[in-house]
Amino acid sequence: MLVCFAALLSMPTEVSAQQRRRTTTSRRYNSRSRSRRTTTRRQPVHPRGAHYAQRVAEFNRTRPIDSTCIVMLGNSLTENGRDWCVLLDDTTVCNRGISGDTASGIKERLNQILPGHPRAIFMMCGTNDISHGHSAEKVFNMCCDLIDSIRVGSPTTRLYVQSLLPWNDSFRRWRTIEGRGDDAQLINNMLRSYCEQEEITFINLYPKFTLGDTNQLVKEYTVDGLHLTQLGYQIWAAQLKPYIEELNAKSPF
């Protein structure tokens, strides 16, 4: 009976130890699971979207901008030109366009461009700012803020401000800018006056893309009412080539 009594006393201790091992294992597992979930939740997401983050990361991986570079700076219209070296017949041209970008977005990423003091920047922006519901005057002011940031950040860089391009409302695809074609022309007029005042080269592309006396983009130049066909890019490049030739005549690379 003493032996049985001793066995009975030992059983709760053994069960308790097993329970403690299970509890400890469960806690460790749950801790690791919470840690994994926390890590997943904390993964950074760029506020401007995955494509934007991908482009910025791509720029960080490529050869940094330096004083030999000509930078094409803008939004999807610039990005979709893809190889501007071929379009402009110049190997020093760098495409720094990002789809969906705005004047403030471009300003935020000047730290990837201005420290290298490129010899020239061809800037275009404003259409996406219009799509965000901003007035023509506000878009103009944001463009001027970007222009001033470039000039202060790299005074030796030759800046070319390109006009906004028109779009074609008949495609009915870009509702946020539909009916606002006159605003694009109004912004262009204000930018031209500002550039004349500040002795900045303004390149008025707008008339080369409009249909007659309207504010509508020629259908043959666009794939969707806003973005350009290859023919559209050829027309754009033809307007820029004289400026590229002028740059190369002064400081060939």
CSV table of C-alpha atoms in Angstrom, one decimal:
chain,number,residue,atom,x,y,z
A,1,MET,CA,0.0,0.0,0.0
A,2,LEU,CA,2.9,2.3,0.7
A,3,VAL,CA,4.2,1.7,-2.8
A,4,CYS,CA,0.8,2.5,-4.4
A,5,PHE,CA,0.4,5.6,-2.3
A,6,ALA,CA,3.9,6.8,-3.4
A,7,ALA,CA,3.0,6.1,-7.1
A,8,LEU,CA,-0.2,8.2,-6.7
A,9,LEU,CA,1.8,11.1,-5.2
A,10,SER,CA,4.2,11.1,-8.1
A,11,MET,CA,1.5,11.1,-10.9
A,12,PRO,CA,0.3,14.7,-10.6
A,13,THR,CA,3.9,15.9,-10.6
A,14,GLU,CA,4.6,14.0,-13.9
A,15,VAL,CA,1.3,15.3,-15.5
A,16,SER,CA,2.1,18.8,-14.4
A,17,ALA,CA,5.6,18.6,-16.0
A,18,GLN,CA,4.0,17.5,-19.3
A,19,GLN,CA,1.5,20.3,-19.2
A,20,ARG,CA,4.3,22.8,-18.5
A,21,ARG,CA,6.2,21.5,-21.6
A,22,ARG,CA,3.1,21.8,-23.7
A,23,THR,CA,2.4,25.3,-22.5
A,24,THR,CA,6.0,26.4,-23.1
A,25,THR,CA,6.0,25.0,-26.6
A,26,SER,CA,2.7,26.6,-27.3
A,27,ARG,CA,3.9,30.0,-26.1
A,28,ARG,CA,7.1,29.8,-28.2
A,29,TYR,CA,5.0,28.9,-31.3
A,30,ASN,CA,2.5,31.6,-30.7
A,31,SER,CA,5.4,34.1,-30.1
A,32,ARG,CA,7.0,33.2,-33.4
A,33,SER,CA,3.7,33.4,-35.2
A,34,ARG,CA,3.0,36.9,-33.8
A,35,SER,CA,6.5,37.9,-34.7
A,36,ARG,CA,5.9,36.8,-38.3
A,37,ARG,CA,2.6,38.5,-38.5
A,38,THR,CA,4.1,41.7,-37.1
A,39,THR,CA,7.0,41.6,-39.6
A,40,THR,CA,4.5,41.2,-42.4
A,41,ARG,CA,2.4,44.1,-41.3
A,42,ARG,CA,5.4,46.4,-40.9
A,43,GLN,CA,6.7,45.9,-44.4
A,44,PRO,CA,7.0,49.4,-45.9
A,45,VAL,CA,4.6,50.3,-48.7
A,46,HIS,CA,5.5,53.4,-50.8
A,47,PRO,CA,2.6,55.9,-50.5
A,48,ARG,CA,2.7,56.4,-54.3
A,49,GLY,CA,2.4,52.8,-55.1
A,50,ALA,CA,4.4,49.7,-56.0
A,51,HIS,CA,5.4,50.9,-59.5
A,52,TYR,CA,6.6,54.2,-58.1
A,53,ALA,CA,8.7,52.4,-55.5
A,54,GLN,CA,10.1,50.0,-58.2
A,55,ARG,CA,11.2,52.9,-60.4
A,56,VAL,CA,12.8,54.8,-57.5
A,57,ALA,CA,14.7,51.6,-56.5
A,58,GLU,CA,15.7,51.1,-60.2
A,59,PHE,CA,17.2,54.6,-60.3
A,60,ASN,CA,19.2,53.9,-57.1
A,61,ARG,CA,20.7,50.8,-58.7
A,62,THR,CA,21.7,52.4,-62.0
A,63,ARG,CA,24.7,54.6,-62.6
A,64,PRO,CA,24.2,57.9,-60.7
A,65,ILE,CA,23.4,61.1,-62.6
A,66,ASP,CA,26.6,63.1,-63.2
A,67,SER,CA,27.6,66.3,-65.0
A,68,THR,CA,27.6,64.5,-68.4
A,69,CYS,CA,23.9,63.6,-68.2
A,70,ILE,CA,20.8,65.0,-69.9
A,71,VAL,CA,17.8,64.1,-67.8
A,72,MET,CA,14.3,63.7,-69.0
A,73,LEU,CA,12.2,64.4,-65.9
A,74,GLY,CA,8.5,63.8,-65.7
A,75,ASN,CA,5.5,61.4,-65.4
A,76,SER,CA,4.2,58.6,-67.5
A,77,LEU,CA,4.5,60.6,-70.7
A,78,THR,CA,8.3,60.8,-70.1
A,79,GLU,CA,8.6,57.2,-68.7
A,80,ASN,CA,6.8,55.7,-71.7
A,81,GLY,CA,9.3,57.2,-74.1
A,82,ARG,CA,11.6,54.4,-72.7
A,83,ASP,CA,14.9,54.8,-74.5
A,84,TRP,CA,15.3,58.5,-75.0
A,85,CYS,CA,18.9,57.9,-76.0
A,86,VAL,CA,17.5,56.4,-79.3
A,87,LEU,CA,14.7,59.0,-79.6
A,88,LEU,CA,17.2,61.9,-79.3
A,89,ASP,CA,20.2,60.2,-80.8
A,90,ASP,CA,22.3,60.9,-77.7
A,91,THR,CA,23.8,58.3,-75.4
A,92,THR,CA,23.9,60.7,-72.4
A,93,VAL,CA,20.1,61.0,-72.0
A,94,CYS,CA,18.6,59.4,-68.9
A,95,ASN,CA,14.9,58.7,-68.5
A,96,ARG,CA,13.7,59.7,-65.0
A,97,GLY,CA,10.0,59.7,-65.6
A,98,ILE,CA,7.6,57.8,-63.3
A,99,SER,CA,4.0,57.0,-64.2
A,100,GLY,CA,1.5,59.0,-62.1
A,101,ASP,CA,4.1,61.4,-60.8
A,102,THR,CA,3.2,65.0,-59.8
A,103,ALA,CA,5.1,68.2,-59.3
A,104,SER,CA,5.5,67.5,-55.5
A,105,GLY,CA,6.5,63.9,-56.2
A,106,ILE,CA,9.2,64.9,-58.7
A,107,LYS,CA,10.5,67.5,-56.2
A,108,GLU,CA,10.8,64.8,-53.5
A,109,ARG,CA,13.1,62.7,-55.7
A,110,LEU,CA,15.4,65.4,-56.9
A,111,ASN,CA,17.9,64.0,-54.4
A,112,GLN,CA,18.5,61.3,-57.0
A,113,ILE,CA,19.3,63.9,-59.6
A,114,LEU,CA,20.6,67.2,-58.5
A,115,PRO,CA,23.7,66.1,-56.4
A,116,GLY,CA,25.2,65.0,-59.8
A,117,HIS,CA,24.7,68.4,-61.3
A,118,PRO,CA,23.5,67.1,-64.7
A,119,ARG,CA,24.3,69.4,-67.6
A,120,ALA,CA,20.6,69.6,-68.6
A,121,ILE,CA,17.1,68.7,-67.4
A,122,PHE,CA,14.0,68.6,-69.7
A,123,MET,CA,11.1,68.9,-67.3
A,124,MET,CA,7.5,68.2,-67.9
A,125,CYS,CA,4.7,67.9,-65.3
A,126,GLY,CA,1.2,69.1,-64.4
A,127,THR,CA,-1.2,66.7,-66.0
A,128,ASN,CA,-1.5,64.5,-63.0
A,129,ASP,CA,-1.9,67.5,-60.8
A,130,ILE,CA,-4.9,68.6,-62.8
A,131,SER,CA,-6.3,65.1,-62.5
A,132,HIS,CA,-6.1,65.5,-58.7
A,133,GLY,CA,-8.6,68.3,-58.9
A,134,HIS,CA,-6.2,71.3,-58.5
A,135,SER,CA,-6.9,74.6,-60.2
A,136,ALA,CA,-4.8,75.8,-63.1
A,137,GLU,CA,-3.3,78.4,-60.8
A,138,LYS,CA,-2.3,75.9,-58.1
A,139,VAL,CA,-0.8,73.6,-60.7
A,140,PHE,CA,1.2,76.5,-62.1
A,141,ASN,CA,2.5,77.4,-58.6
A,142,MET,CA,3.5,73.8,-57.9
A,143,CYS,CA,5.4,73.7,-61.2
A,144,CYS,CA,7.1,76.9,-60.3
A,145,ASP,CA,8.1,75.5,-56.9
A,146,LEU,CA,9.7,72.5,-58.7
A,147,ILE,CA,11.5,74.8,-61.1
A,148,ASP,CA,12.9,76.9,-58.3
A,149,SER,CA,14.0,73.8,-56.4
A,150,ILE,CA,16.0,72.6,-59.5
A,151,ARG,CA,17.6,75.9,-60.0
A,152,VAL,CA,18.6,76.3,-56.4
A,153,GLY,CA,19.8,72.7,-56.1
A,154,SER,CA,21.9,72.7,-59.2
A,155,PRO,CA,22.6,76.2,-60.6
A,156,THR,CA,24.9,74.9,-63.2
A,157,THR,CA,22.3,72.7,-64.8
A,158,ARG,CA,20.6,74.0,-68.0
A,159,LEU,CA,16.8,73.8,-67.4
A,160,TYR,CA,14.3,73.3,-70.2
A,161,VAL,CA,10.6,73.6,-69.2
A,162,GLN,CA,8.3,71.7,-71.5
A,163,SER,CA,4.7,72.6,-71.9
A,164,LEU,CA,1.9,70.3,-70.9
A,165,LEU,CA,0.6,68.1,-73.8
A,166,PRO,CA,-3.0,68.1,-74.7
A,167,TRP,CA,-5.3,65.0,-74.4
A,168,ASN,CA,-8.3,63.8,-76.3
A,169,ASP,CA,-11.6,63.6,-74.4
A,170,SER,CA,-13.4,61.5,-77.1
A,171,PHE,CA,-11.7,58.4,-75.7
A,172,ARG,CA,-13.7,58.9,-72.5
A,173,ARG,CA,-11.0,57.1,-70.5
A,174,TRP,CA,-9.5,59.9,-68.3
A,175,ARG,CA,-12.6,61.3,-66.5
A,176,THR,CA,-10.6,63.2,-63.9
A,177,ILE,CA,-9.2,65.5,-66.7
A,178,GLU,CA,-12.1,65.4,-69.1
A,179,GLY,CA,-13.2,68.8,-70.1
A,180,ARG,CA,-10.2,70.5,-68.6
A,181,GLY,CA,-8.2,70.9,-71.8
A,182,ASP,CA,-8.3,74.7,-71.5
A,183,ASP,CA,-6.6,74.5,-68.1
A,184,ALA,CA,-3.6,72.8,-69.7
A,185,GLN,CA,-3.3,75.7,-72.2
A,186,LEU,CA,-3.8,78.2,-69.4
A,187,ILE,CA,-1.0,76.6,-67.3
A,188,ASN,CA,1.2,76.6,-70.4
A,189,ASN,CA,0.7,80.3,-70.9
A,190,MET,CA,1.5,81.1,-67.3
A,191,LEU,CA,4.6,78.9,-67.5
A,192,ARG,CA,5.8,80.6,-70.6
A,193,SER,CA,5.5,84.0,-69.0
A,194,TYR,CA,7.3,82.8,-65.9
A,195,CYS,CA,10.1,81.3,-67.9
A,196,GLU,CA,10.6,84.4,-69.9
A,197,GLN,CA,10.7,86.5,-66.8
A,198,GLU,CA,13.3,84.1,-65.2
A,199,GLU,CA,15.3,83.6,-68.4
A,200,ILE,CA,14.5,79.9,-68.6
A,201,THR,CA,14.0,78.1,-71.9
A,202,PHE,CA,10.4,77.2,-72.4
A,203,ILE,CA,9.6,74.6,-75.1
A,204,ASN,CA,6.0,74.9,-76.3
A,205,LEU,CA,5.1,71.4,-77.5
A,206,TYR,CA,1.4,71.9,-77.3
A,207,PRO,CA,0.6,73.3,-80.8
A,208,LYS,CA,2.4,70.3,-82.4
A,209,PHE,CA,-0.1,67.9,-80.9
A,210,THR,CA,-3.4,69.7,-81.1
A,211,LEU,CA,-6.1,69.1,-83.7
A,212,GLY,CA,-6.6,72.4,-85.6
A,213,ASP,CA,-7.7,75.2,-83.4
A,214,THR,CA,-9.1,72.8,-80.7
A,215,ASN,CA,-7.5,71.8,-77.4
A,216,GLN,CA,-7.7,68.1,-78.3
A,217,LEU,CA,-4.8,65.7,-78.9
A,218,VAL,CA,-4.6,64.4,-82.5
A,219,LYS,CA,-6.0,60.8,-82.4
A,220,GLU,CA,-3.1,59.4,-84.5
A,221,TYR,CA,-0.7,60.5,-81.8
A,222,THR,CA,-2.2,58.7,-78.9
A,223,VAL,CA,-3.0,55.1,-77.8
A,224,ASP,CA,-5.7,56.0,-75.2
A,225,GLY,CA,-6.4,59.7,-75.4
A,226,LEU,CA,-3.5,60.7,-73.2
A,227,HIS,CA,-0.4,58.5,-73.7
A,228,LEU,CA,1.5,58.7,-77.0
A,229,THR,CA,2.1,56.4,-79.9
A,230,GLN,CA,5.5,56.0,-81.4
A,231,LEU,CA,4.6,58.7,-83.9
A,232,GLY,CA,3.8,61.0,-81.1
A,233,TYR,CA,7.2,60.4,-79.5
A,234,GLN,CA,8.9,61.0,-82.8
A,235,ILE,CA,7.2,64.4,-83.1
A,236,TRP,CA,8.2,65.2,-79.5
A,237,ALA,CA,11.8,64.2,-80.0
A,238,ALA,CA,12.0,66.3,-83.2
A,239,GLN,CA,11.1,69.4,-81.2
A,240,LEU,CA,13.9,68.6,-78.6
A,241,LYS,CA,16.7,67.7,-81.0
A,242,PRO,CA,17.7,71.3,-81.8
A,243,TYR,CA,18.2,71.9,-78.1
A,244,ILE,CA,20.2,68.7,-77.7
A,245,GLU,CA,22.4,69.8,-80.6
A,246,GLU,CA,22.9,73.2,-79.1
A,247,LEU,CA,23.9,71.6,-75.8
A,248,ASN,CA,26.4,69.3,-77.5
A,249,ALA,CA,27.9,72.1,-79.5
A,250,LYS,CA,28.7,74.0,-76.3
A,251,SER,CA,29.8,71.0,-74.2
A,252,PRO,CA,30.2,67.8,-76.2
A,253,PHE,CA,30.5,64.5,-74.4
